[in-house]
CSV table of C-alpha atoms in Angstrom, one decimal:
chain,number,residue,atom,x,y,z
A,8,MET,CA,0.0,0.0,0.0
A,9,ASP,CA,2.8,2.4,0.9
A,10,LYS,CA,4.4,1.8,-2.5
A,11,ILE,CA,1.2,2.6,-4.3
A,12,ILE,CA,0.8,5.8,-2.3
A,13,SER,CA,4.5,6.7,-3.1
A,14,VAL,CA,4.0,6.1,-6.8
A,15,VAL,CA,0.8,8.2,-6.9
A,16,PHE,CA,2.4,11.0,-4.9
A,17,ALA,CA,5.5,11.0,-7.1
A,18,SER,CA,3.4,11.1,-10.3
A,19,LEU,CA,1.4,14.0,-8.9
A,20,ILE,CA,4.5,16.0,-8.1
A,21,ALA,CA,5.9,15.2,-11.6
A,22,THR,CA,2.7,16.3,-13.2
A,23,SER,CA,2.4,19.5,-11.3
A,24,SER,CA,6.0,20.4,-12.0
A,25,PHE,CA,5.5,19.7,-15.7
A,26,ALA,CA,2.3,21.8,-15.7
A,27,ALA,CA,4.2,24.7,-14.0
A,28,SER,CA,7.1,24.5,-16.4
A,29,ALA,CA,4.9,24.3,-19.5
A,30,GLU,CA,3.2,27.6,-18.6
A,31,PRO,CA,3.8,30.3,-21.2
A,32,PHE,CA,5.2,33.6,-19.9
A,33,GLU,CA,4.9,36.9,-21.7
A,34,ARG,CA,7.4,39.7,-22.0
A,35,VAL,CA,6.2,43.2,-21.5
A,36,ASP,CA,7.9,46.3,-23.0
A,37,LEU,CA,8.8,48.6,-20.1
A,38,ASP,CA,11.0,51.7,-19.8
A,39,LYS,CA,14.6,50.5,-19.1
A,40,ASP,CA,15.0,53.3,-16.5
A,41,ARG,CA,11.8,52.5,-14.6
A,42,THR,CA,11.9,52.8,-10.8
A,43,SER,CA,10.4,51.0,-7.9
A,44,VAL,CA,8.2,53.9,-7.0
A,45,GLN,CA,6.2,53.5,-10.3
A,46,TYR,CA,5.2,49.9,-9.3
A,47,ALA,CA,5.5,50.1,-5.5
A,48,GLY,CA,2.3,48.2,-4.7
A,49,PRO,CA,3.1,44.9,-6.4
A,50,ILE,CA,6.8,45.2,-5.4
A,51,LYS,CA,6.1,45.7,-1.7
A,52,SER,CA,3.6,42.8,-1.6
A,53,ILE,CA,6.3,40.5,-2.9
A,54,THR,CA,9.1,41.9,-0.7
A,55,LYS,CA,7.0,41.6,2.4
A,56,ALA,CA,6.2,38.0,1.5
A,57,LEU,CA,9.9,37.1,1.0
A,58,GLU,CA,11.6,39.0,3.9
A,59,GLY,CA,12.8,37.2,6.9
A,60,TYR,CA,12.4,33.6,5.7
A,61,ARG,CA,14.8,31.0,4.4
A,62,TRP,CA,14.0,30.0,0.8
A,63,LEU,CA,15.5,26.7,-0.4
A,64,GLY,CA,16.0,25.9,-4.1
A,65,GLN,CA,14.0,22.8,-5.1
A,66,SER,CA,16.0,21.4,-8.0
A,67,LYS,CA,18.5,18.6,-7.7
A,68,ASP,CA,21.4,20.9,-8.5
A,69,MET,CA,20.6,23.4,-5.8
A,70,ASN,CA,22.2,22.9,-2.4
A,71,GLY,CA,21.3,26.2,-0.9
A,72,GLY,CA,19.0,29.2,-1.0
A,73,VAL,CA,18.5,32.8,-0.2
A,74,VAL,CA,17.3,35.0,2.7
A,75,PHE,CA,15.8,38.4,1.9
A,76,GLU,CA,15.9,41.2,4.5
A,77,PRO,CA,14.5,44.7,4.4
A,78,HIS,CA,17.0,47.5,3.7
A,79,VAL,CA,16.1,51.0,4.7
A,80,ASN,CA,16.7,53.4,1.8
A,81,ASN,CA,17.0,56.8,3.4
A,82,SER,CA,16.8,58.4,-0.1
A,83,PHE,CA,13.5,56.7,-1.0
A,84,GLY,CA,11.1,59.3,-2.5
A,85,LYS,CA,13.9,61.9,-3.2
A,86,ASN,CA,14.0,62.2,-6.9
A,87,ASP,CA,17.3,64.1,-6.9
A,88,THR,CA,19.2,61.0,-5.8
A,89,GLU,CA,20.3,57.9,-7.7
A,90,THR,CA,18.4,55.6,-5.3
A,91,GLY,CA,15.5,57.9,-4.6
A,92,GLY,CA,13.1,55.7,-6.6
A,93,ALA,CA,14.4,52.4,-5.4
A,94,ILE,CA,13.0,49.8,-3.0
A,95,ILE,CA,16.0,47.9,-1.8
A,96,VAL,CA,16.4,44.5,-0.1
A,97,LYS,CA,19.4,42.7,1.2
A,98,ALA,CA,19.8,39.2,-0.2
A,99,THR,CA,22.1,36.7,1.5
A,100,TYR,CA,22.8,33.6,-0.7
A,101,TYR,CA,23.7,30.3,1.0
A,102,LEU,CA,25.5,27.1,-0.1
A,103,HIS,CA,24.1,24.5,2.2
A,104,ASP,CA,23.8,26.3,5.5
A,105,GLU,CA,26.8,28.6,4.9
A,106,PRO,CA,26.4,32.2,3.7
A,107,VAL,CA,28.4,32.7,0.5
A,108,LYS,CA,27.3,36.1,-0.9
A,109,GLU,CA,25.5,39.1,0.3
A,110,ALA,CA,24.1,41.8,-2.0
A,111,LEU,CA,21.9,44.8,-1.9
A,112,MET,CA,19.2,44.4,-4.6
A,113,VAL,CA,17.0,46.9,-6.2
A,114,ALA,CA,13.4,45.8,-6.8
A,115,ARG,CA,11.4,47.0,-9.8
A,116,GLN,CA,8.7,45.7,-12.1
A,117,SER,CA,10.0,42.8,-14.3
A,118,GLU,CA,9.7,42.7,-18.0
A,119,ILE,CA,8.3,39.2,-17.5
A,120,SER,CA,4.6,39.7,-16.8
A,121,GLY,CA,3.6,38.9,-13.2
A,122,PHE,CA,7.2,38.9,-11.9
A,123,VAL,CA,9.2,41.4,-9.9
A,124,GLU,CA,12.8,41.9,-10.8
A,125,PHE,CA,15.6,42.1,-8.2
A,126,TYR,CA,18.9,43.2,-9.5
A,127,GLY,CA,22.2,43.8,-7.8
A,128,TYR,CA,22.8,47.4,-6.7
A,129,GLU,CA,26.5,47.1,-7.5
A,130,SER,CA,26.1,44.6,-10.4
A,131,ARG,CA,23.1,44.5,-12.6
A,132,GLU,CA,24.1,41.1,-13.9
A,133,LEU,CA,23.0,39.6,-10.5
A,134,GLN,CA,19.2,39.2,-11.1
A,135,LEU,CA,16.2,37.3,-9.9
A,136,HIS,CA,12.8,37.7,-11.5
A,137,ILE,CA,10.4,36.5,-8.8
A,138,ARG,CA,6.7,35.7,-8.5
A,139,MET,CA,5.0,34.2,-5.5
A,140,VAL,CA,3.1,30.9,-5.9
A,141,GLY,CA,1.2,30.6,-2.6
A,142,SER,CA,2.6,31.8,0.7
A,143,ASP,CA,5.4,29.3,1.0
A,144,THR,CA,6.8,29.1,-2.6
A,145,PHE,CA,8.2,31.4,-5.2
A,146,GLN,CA,9.4,30.9,-8.7
A,147,ALA,CA,12.2,32.7,-10.4
A,148,PHE,CA,14.2,33.2,-13.5
A,149,SER,CA,17.8,34.5,-13.2
A,150,SER,CA,17.4,36.7,-16.3
A,151,ALA,CA,14.5,38.4,-18.2
A,152,ASP,CA,15.8,36.7,-21.3
A,153,GLN,CA,14.9,33.2,-19.9
A,154,TYR,CA,11.1,33.7,-19.7
A,155,ASN,CA,10.6,31.6,-22.8
A,156,LYS,CA,12.8,28.7,-21.5
A,157,SER,CA,10.6,26.9,-19.0
A,158,GLU,CA,13.4,24.6,-18.0
A,159,LYS,CA,15.2,27.7,-16.5
A,160,LEU,CA,12.3,28.4,-14.1
A,161,MET,CA,13.5,27.8,-10.6
A,162,THR,CA,11.3,27.0,-7.6
A,163,TYR,CA,12.1,28.0,-4.0
A,164,LYS,CA,10.2,26.8,-0.9
A,165,LYS,CA,10.1,28.3,2.6
A,166,VAL,CA,12.0,26.2,5.1
A,167,GLU,CA,13.0,26.4,8.7
A,168,LYS,CA,16.7,25.8,8.1
A,169,PHE,CA,19.0,25.0,5.2
A,170,ASN,CA,20.5,21.6,4.6
A,171,LYS,CA,23.9,20.9,6.0
A,172,SER,CA,26.6,19.7,3.7
A,173,ASN,CA,27.0,15.9,3.4
A,174,TYR,CA,30.8,16.5,3.1
A,175,ARG,CA,31.3,18.7,6.1
A,176,ASP,CA,32.7,15.9,8.2
A,177,GLN,CA,35.2,15.0,5.5
A,178,LEU,CA,36.6,18.5,5.2
A,179,GLU,CA,40.0,19.0,6.8
A,180,SER,CA,41.0,22.2,8.6
A,181,ALA,CA,43.8,24.3,7.0
A,182,HIS,CA,46.2,23.0,9.7
A,183,GLU,CA,45.3,19.3,8.9
A,184,SER,CA,45.7,19.7,5.2
A,185,GLY,CA,49.1,21.4,5.5
A,186,GLY,CA,47.8,24.7,4.2
A,187,PHE,CA,48.6,26.4,7.5
A,188,PHE,CA,52.0,26.1,9.1
């Protein structure tokens, strides 16, 4: 009986992930210099849903996730500054349960319909185009150019903690490996 339930559950998961990946996404022409202020409502609803939680990537290649935290932009609403129209969040990326990168990210309306774009304040190449799918899941593309490649759609789930590395016990300290004298 357990095997039958497992097979049914696995096929439901496979079917739902196929249905999500087969969904067509549309690209919208937007001003390349758009600001967060112009689309503040949808952006703030997504940032509020993301902030303060651990989001774990759900593909077999992902061994980590991201945590978004609010960032106070003291220039927000001041049109005479570079960041005056920007809603900014701090994103900390994890590999297993270790932080590996921290970045300030500007949020604005994505060119992918229904998504919000987060791009690196210091490097626009760092991007995530995010949409919420329920209260504990978001989907993302790492570039606006990937909207028509459903296999590039990533799914993240809210988790209590990130996975620990399976190899942590096998790692040697710098002293043990001879790298430290």
